[in-house]
XYZ file of C-alpha atoms in Angstrom:
263
model
C -10.852 22.305 -26.943
C -11.132 20.112 -30.054
C -13.790 17.449 -30.329
C -12.666 14.458 -28.217
C -11.922 11.159 -29.937
C -14.083 8.653 -28.096
C -15.258 5.077 -28.437
C -19.013 4.670 -28.098
C -18.588 2.070 -25.375
C -15.995 0.252 -23.291
C -15.940 -3.427 -24.363
C -14.769 -4.601 -20.943
C -14.862 -2.954 -17.509
C -11.770 -4.275 -15.693
C -12.841 -2.922 -12.313
C -15.958 -5.145 -12.456
C -14.133 -8.464 -12.888
C -12.218 -9.877 -9.888
C -9.662 -11.427 -12.255
C -8.599 -8.016 -13.553
C -9.505 -5.668 -10.716
C -6.163 -6.220 -8.952
C -2.600 -6.070 -10.270
C -1.321 -7.568 -12.433
C -4.700 -9.009 -13.579
C -3.350 -10.964 -16.539
C -5.418 -13.333 -18.693
C -4.643 -15.404 -21.833
C -5.553 -13.855 -25.181
C -8.271 -15.790 -26.949
C -7.339 -16.668 -30.503
C -5.516 -13.980 -32.478
C -7.062 -11.019 -30.636
C -3.990 -8.842 -30.034
C -4.772 -6.087 -32.544
C -8.200 -4.461 -32.719
C -10.195 -2.140 -34.954
C -13.008 -0.297 -33.157
C -15.422 2.545 -33.825
C -12.793 5.190 -32.989
C -10.412 3.869 -35.648
C -10.699 6.765 -38.096
C -10.360 9.421 -35.398
C -7.477 7.747 -33.604
C -5.586 7.038 -36.830
C -5.995 10.635 -38.017
C -4.538 11.737 -34.681
C -1.664 9.275 -35.032
C -0.934 10.614 -38.529
C -0.936 14.172 -37.150
C 1.444 13.253 -34.332
C 3.850 11.557 -36.737
C 3.753 14.573 -39.017
C 4.280 17.096 -36.197
C 6.021 15.239 -33.338
C 7.733 12.205 -34.834
C 10.744 12.486 -32.493
C 8.425 12.387 -29.473
C 6.206 9.473 -30.472
C 8.918 7.190 -31.891
C 12.281 6.068 -30.558
C 14.374 2.949 -31.010
C 17.792 1.700 -30.006
C 19.691 0.243 -32.954
C 19.950 -3.052 -31.069
C 16.154 -3.355 -31.384
C 16.158 -3.488 -35.187
C 15.917 -7.300 -35.503
C 12.935 -7.354 -33.128
C 11.328 -4.387 -34.916
C 11.693 -6.132 -38.253
C 10.196 -9.328 -36.862
C 7.262 -7.365 -35.428
C 6.821 -5.538 -38.752
C 6.449 -8.863 -40.574
C 4.087 -10.241 -37.889
C 1.780 -7.214 -37.988
C 1.601 -7.177 -41.791
C 0.737 -10.884 -41.779
C -1.970 -10.209 -39.194
C -3.408 -7.265 -41.172
C -3.512 -9.339 -44.352
C -6.236 -11.439 -42.705
C -7.987 -8.554 -40.930
C -11.253 -7.274 -42.374
C -10.988 -3.741 -43.746
C -7.268 -3.841 -44.543
C -5.811 -4.377 -48.000
C -2.119 -5.299 -47.821
C -0.118 -4.911 -51.030
C 3.584 -5.207 -51.820
C 4.259 -1.466 -51.458
C 1.375 -0.047 -49.430
C -1.480 -0.870 -47.079
C -4.976 0.545 -47.337
C -6.394 1.005 -43.851
C -10.075 0.498 -42.960
C -10.523 4.293 -43.078
C -9.375 4.311 -46.706
C -5.994 5.936 -46.044
C -3.075 4.387 -47.921
C 0.194 3.973 -46.018
C 3.453 3.371 -47.867
C 5.397 0.379 -46.596
C 8.910 1.237 -45.450
C 10.767 -1.778 -44.026
C 13.679 0.553 -43.251
C 11.431 2.303 -40.690
C 9.482 -0.640 -39.273
C 8.132 0.943 -36.076
C 7.163 4.232 -37.706
C 5.323 2.369 -40.446
C 3.438 0.217 -37.956
C 2.516 3.320 -35.979
C 0.494 4.567 -38.959
C -1.183 1.213 -39.573
C -2.744 0.170 -36.268
C -4.484 1.813 -33.318
C -2.157 0.132 -30.846
C 0.985 1.709 -29.469
C 3.773 -0.867 -29.708
C 6.676 -1.231 -27.267
C 9.586 -3.662 -27.597
C 10.937 -5.195 -24.390
C 14.175 -7.171 -24.623
C 16.844 -8.610 -22.387
C 20.284 -7.150 -23.178
C 21.637 -10.716 -22.936
C 20.102 -14.080 -21.971
C 21.470 -13.849 -18.425
C 20.070 -10.354 -17.740
C 17.614 -10.100 -14.856
C 15.177 -7.712 -16.551
C 13.655 -6.761 -19.858
C 14.560 -3.293 -21.159
C 12.478 -0.960 -23.338
C 14.462 -0.930 -26.600
C 12.024 0.698 -28.996
C 8.473 1.959 -29.311
C 5.889 3.929 -31.147
C 3.927 5.725 -28.428
C 1.331 8.171 -29.721
C -1.064 7.934 -26.784
C 1.005 7.947 -23.578
C -0.911 8.196 -20.306
C 1.440 10.295 -18.163
C 4.831 8.965 -19.252
C 7.525 9.955 -21.704
C 9.113 7.622 -24.243
C 12.374 9.571 -24.409
C 12.725 9.334 -20.624
C 11.960 5.602 -20.425
C 13.894 4.275 -23.450
C 16.645 1.908 -22.367
C 15.216 1.407 -18.885
C 14.241 -1.900 -17.296
C 10.695 -2.623 -16.169
C 11.076 -1.143 -12.698
C 12.600 2.020 -14.162
C 9.766 2.376 -16.653
C 7.102 2.251 -13.955
C 8.811 4.592 -11.517
C 7.210 6.532 -9.825
C 3.866 4.656 -9.981
C 2.905 3.917 -6.336
C 1.069 0.660 -7.091
C 4.063 -0.738 -8.935
C 5.851 -2.001 -5.852
C 8.949 -4.195 -5.743
C 7.033 -7.465 -5.297
C 4.698 -6.659 -8.188
C 7.725 -5.727 -10.304
C 9.252 -9.147 -9.615
C 5.982 -10.879 -10.440
C 5.683 -8.984 -13.715
C 9.274 -9.828 -14.660
C 8.591 -13.508 -13.983
C 5.523 -13.143 -16.183
C 7.617 -11.668 -18.997
C 10.071 -14.550 -18.685
C 7.247 -17.099 -18.932
C 5.411 -15.691 -22.000
C 5.261 -18.226 -24.817
C 4.973 -17.261 -28.511
C 1.879 -19.419 -28.922
C 0.025 -17.846 -25.980
C -0.156 -14.034 -25.785
C -1.478 -12.487 -22.594
C -3.558 -9.407 -21.846
C -4.568 -7.113 -19.029
C -6.570 -3.909 -18.835
C -6.322 -0.848 -16.624
C -8.664 2.101 -16.231
C -8.735 5.552 -14.647
C -11.146 8.469 -14.563
C -9.888 11.525 -16.473
C -11.061 15.099 -16.817
C -9.173 15.544 -20.093
C -10.025 13.057 -22.900
C -6.933 14.001 -24.959
C -5.188 10.862 -26.190
C -1.636 12.263 -26.312
C -0.770 13.039 -22.672
C 2.995 12.666 -22.129
C 4.449 13.524 -18.738
C 7.989 13.368 -17.410
C 8.694 11.956 -13.958
C 9.236 15.324 -12.287
C 6.289 17.064 -13.930
C 3.264 17.751 -11.697
C 0.599 15.087 -11.695
C -2.646 15.700 -13.566
C -5.678 16.513 -11.426
C -8.250 13.897 -12.460
C -10.828 14.630 -9.741
C -14.367 15.047 -10.992
C -13.552 13.678 -14.438
C -16.298 12.618 -16.795
C -14.262 10.218 -18.964
C -12.858 6.741 -18.421
C -9.516 6.042 -20.056
C -8.627 2.365 -20.307
C -5.698 0.536 -21.858
C -5.991 -3.011 -23.141
C -2.399 -4.185 -22.923
C -1.312 -7.346 -24.712
C 1.990 -9.150 -24.287
C 3.304 -11.163 -27.239
C 6.561 -13.124 -27.452
C 8.243 -12.900 -30.852
C 9.530 -16.404 -31.623
C 12.782 -15.528 -33.389
C 14.260 -12.618 -31.430
C 12.403 -13.588 -28.205
C 11.488 -9.941 -27.676
C 8.239 -9.203 -25.847
C 5.831 -6.838 -27.599
C 3.785 -4.675 -25.248
C 0.820 -3.508 -27.354
C -1.493 -0.834 -25.933
C -4.991 -0.218 -27.294
C -6.382 2.961 -25.742
C -10.072 3.463 -25.045
C -11.588 6.773 -23.935
C -15.315 6.784 -23.237
C -17.807 9.141 -21.643
C -18.769 7.871 -18.194
C -22.391 8.344 -19.260
C -21.914 5.472 -21.741
C -21.331 3.011 -18.876
C -24.153 0.982 -17.383
C -25.532 1.995 -13.984
C -23.814 -1.031 -12.467
C -20.478 -0.103 -14.052
C -20.756 3.496 -12.836
C -21.488 2.303 -9.311
C -18.526 -0.089 -9.454
C -16.301 2.681 -10.758
C -17.222 4.901 -7.840
C -16.631 2.061 -5.382
C -13.232 1.304 -6.928
C -12.292 4.995 -6.535
C -10.519 5.152 -9.850
């Protein structure tokens, strides 16, 4: 087994806060905090580069109808990185905080973004204004936690979350109402967490594949998920920042809460 790519600590323990301990557990984003750089940046970005080099067709997919939203997201991320410490954004390339230079390719907006930030980025759009649900129209997904991009592309929210037991019909309706209500000026965030035996970041799984045995795991895997409405295309960006930490890095109180939550 290769050396795991871990953060030194978990910045927030969602199971310890009553606001986030239950689904959907959504809170407003403070300021412009929808993209993050943490102490696992270099390791995670090297892994993302490797996945794009070796498995590009697995970690990236996009319907052609998503191109306007992808281009709008591309411009928004570059504008955000231009004011982010550690990045140097030029006309033809971006230098990341780890020193790696990434060529800018507006013809491949999602692939380019996938090499620039730690977050996985998913585009959710309504096929038309009268549609009942948002559909996954494009994504860069290097660090899936037991789902497959190729299997979920083009599906609505309920289809994406099948067969997650906690994602029941009422919660699905609440989440869809949440998506409908997101305003461009106020992104939202939530955070989930589970105990894992395997700290590997890239863990795709198709619906009919056997579930991973996580019993007795010594790592916590958490996803900080932010929801951003793009003002022009009205697409919703679902950005996922993945944390994997050793349980030993948690406080005694957090470890006790984790055991009580039975995650």
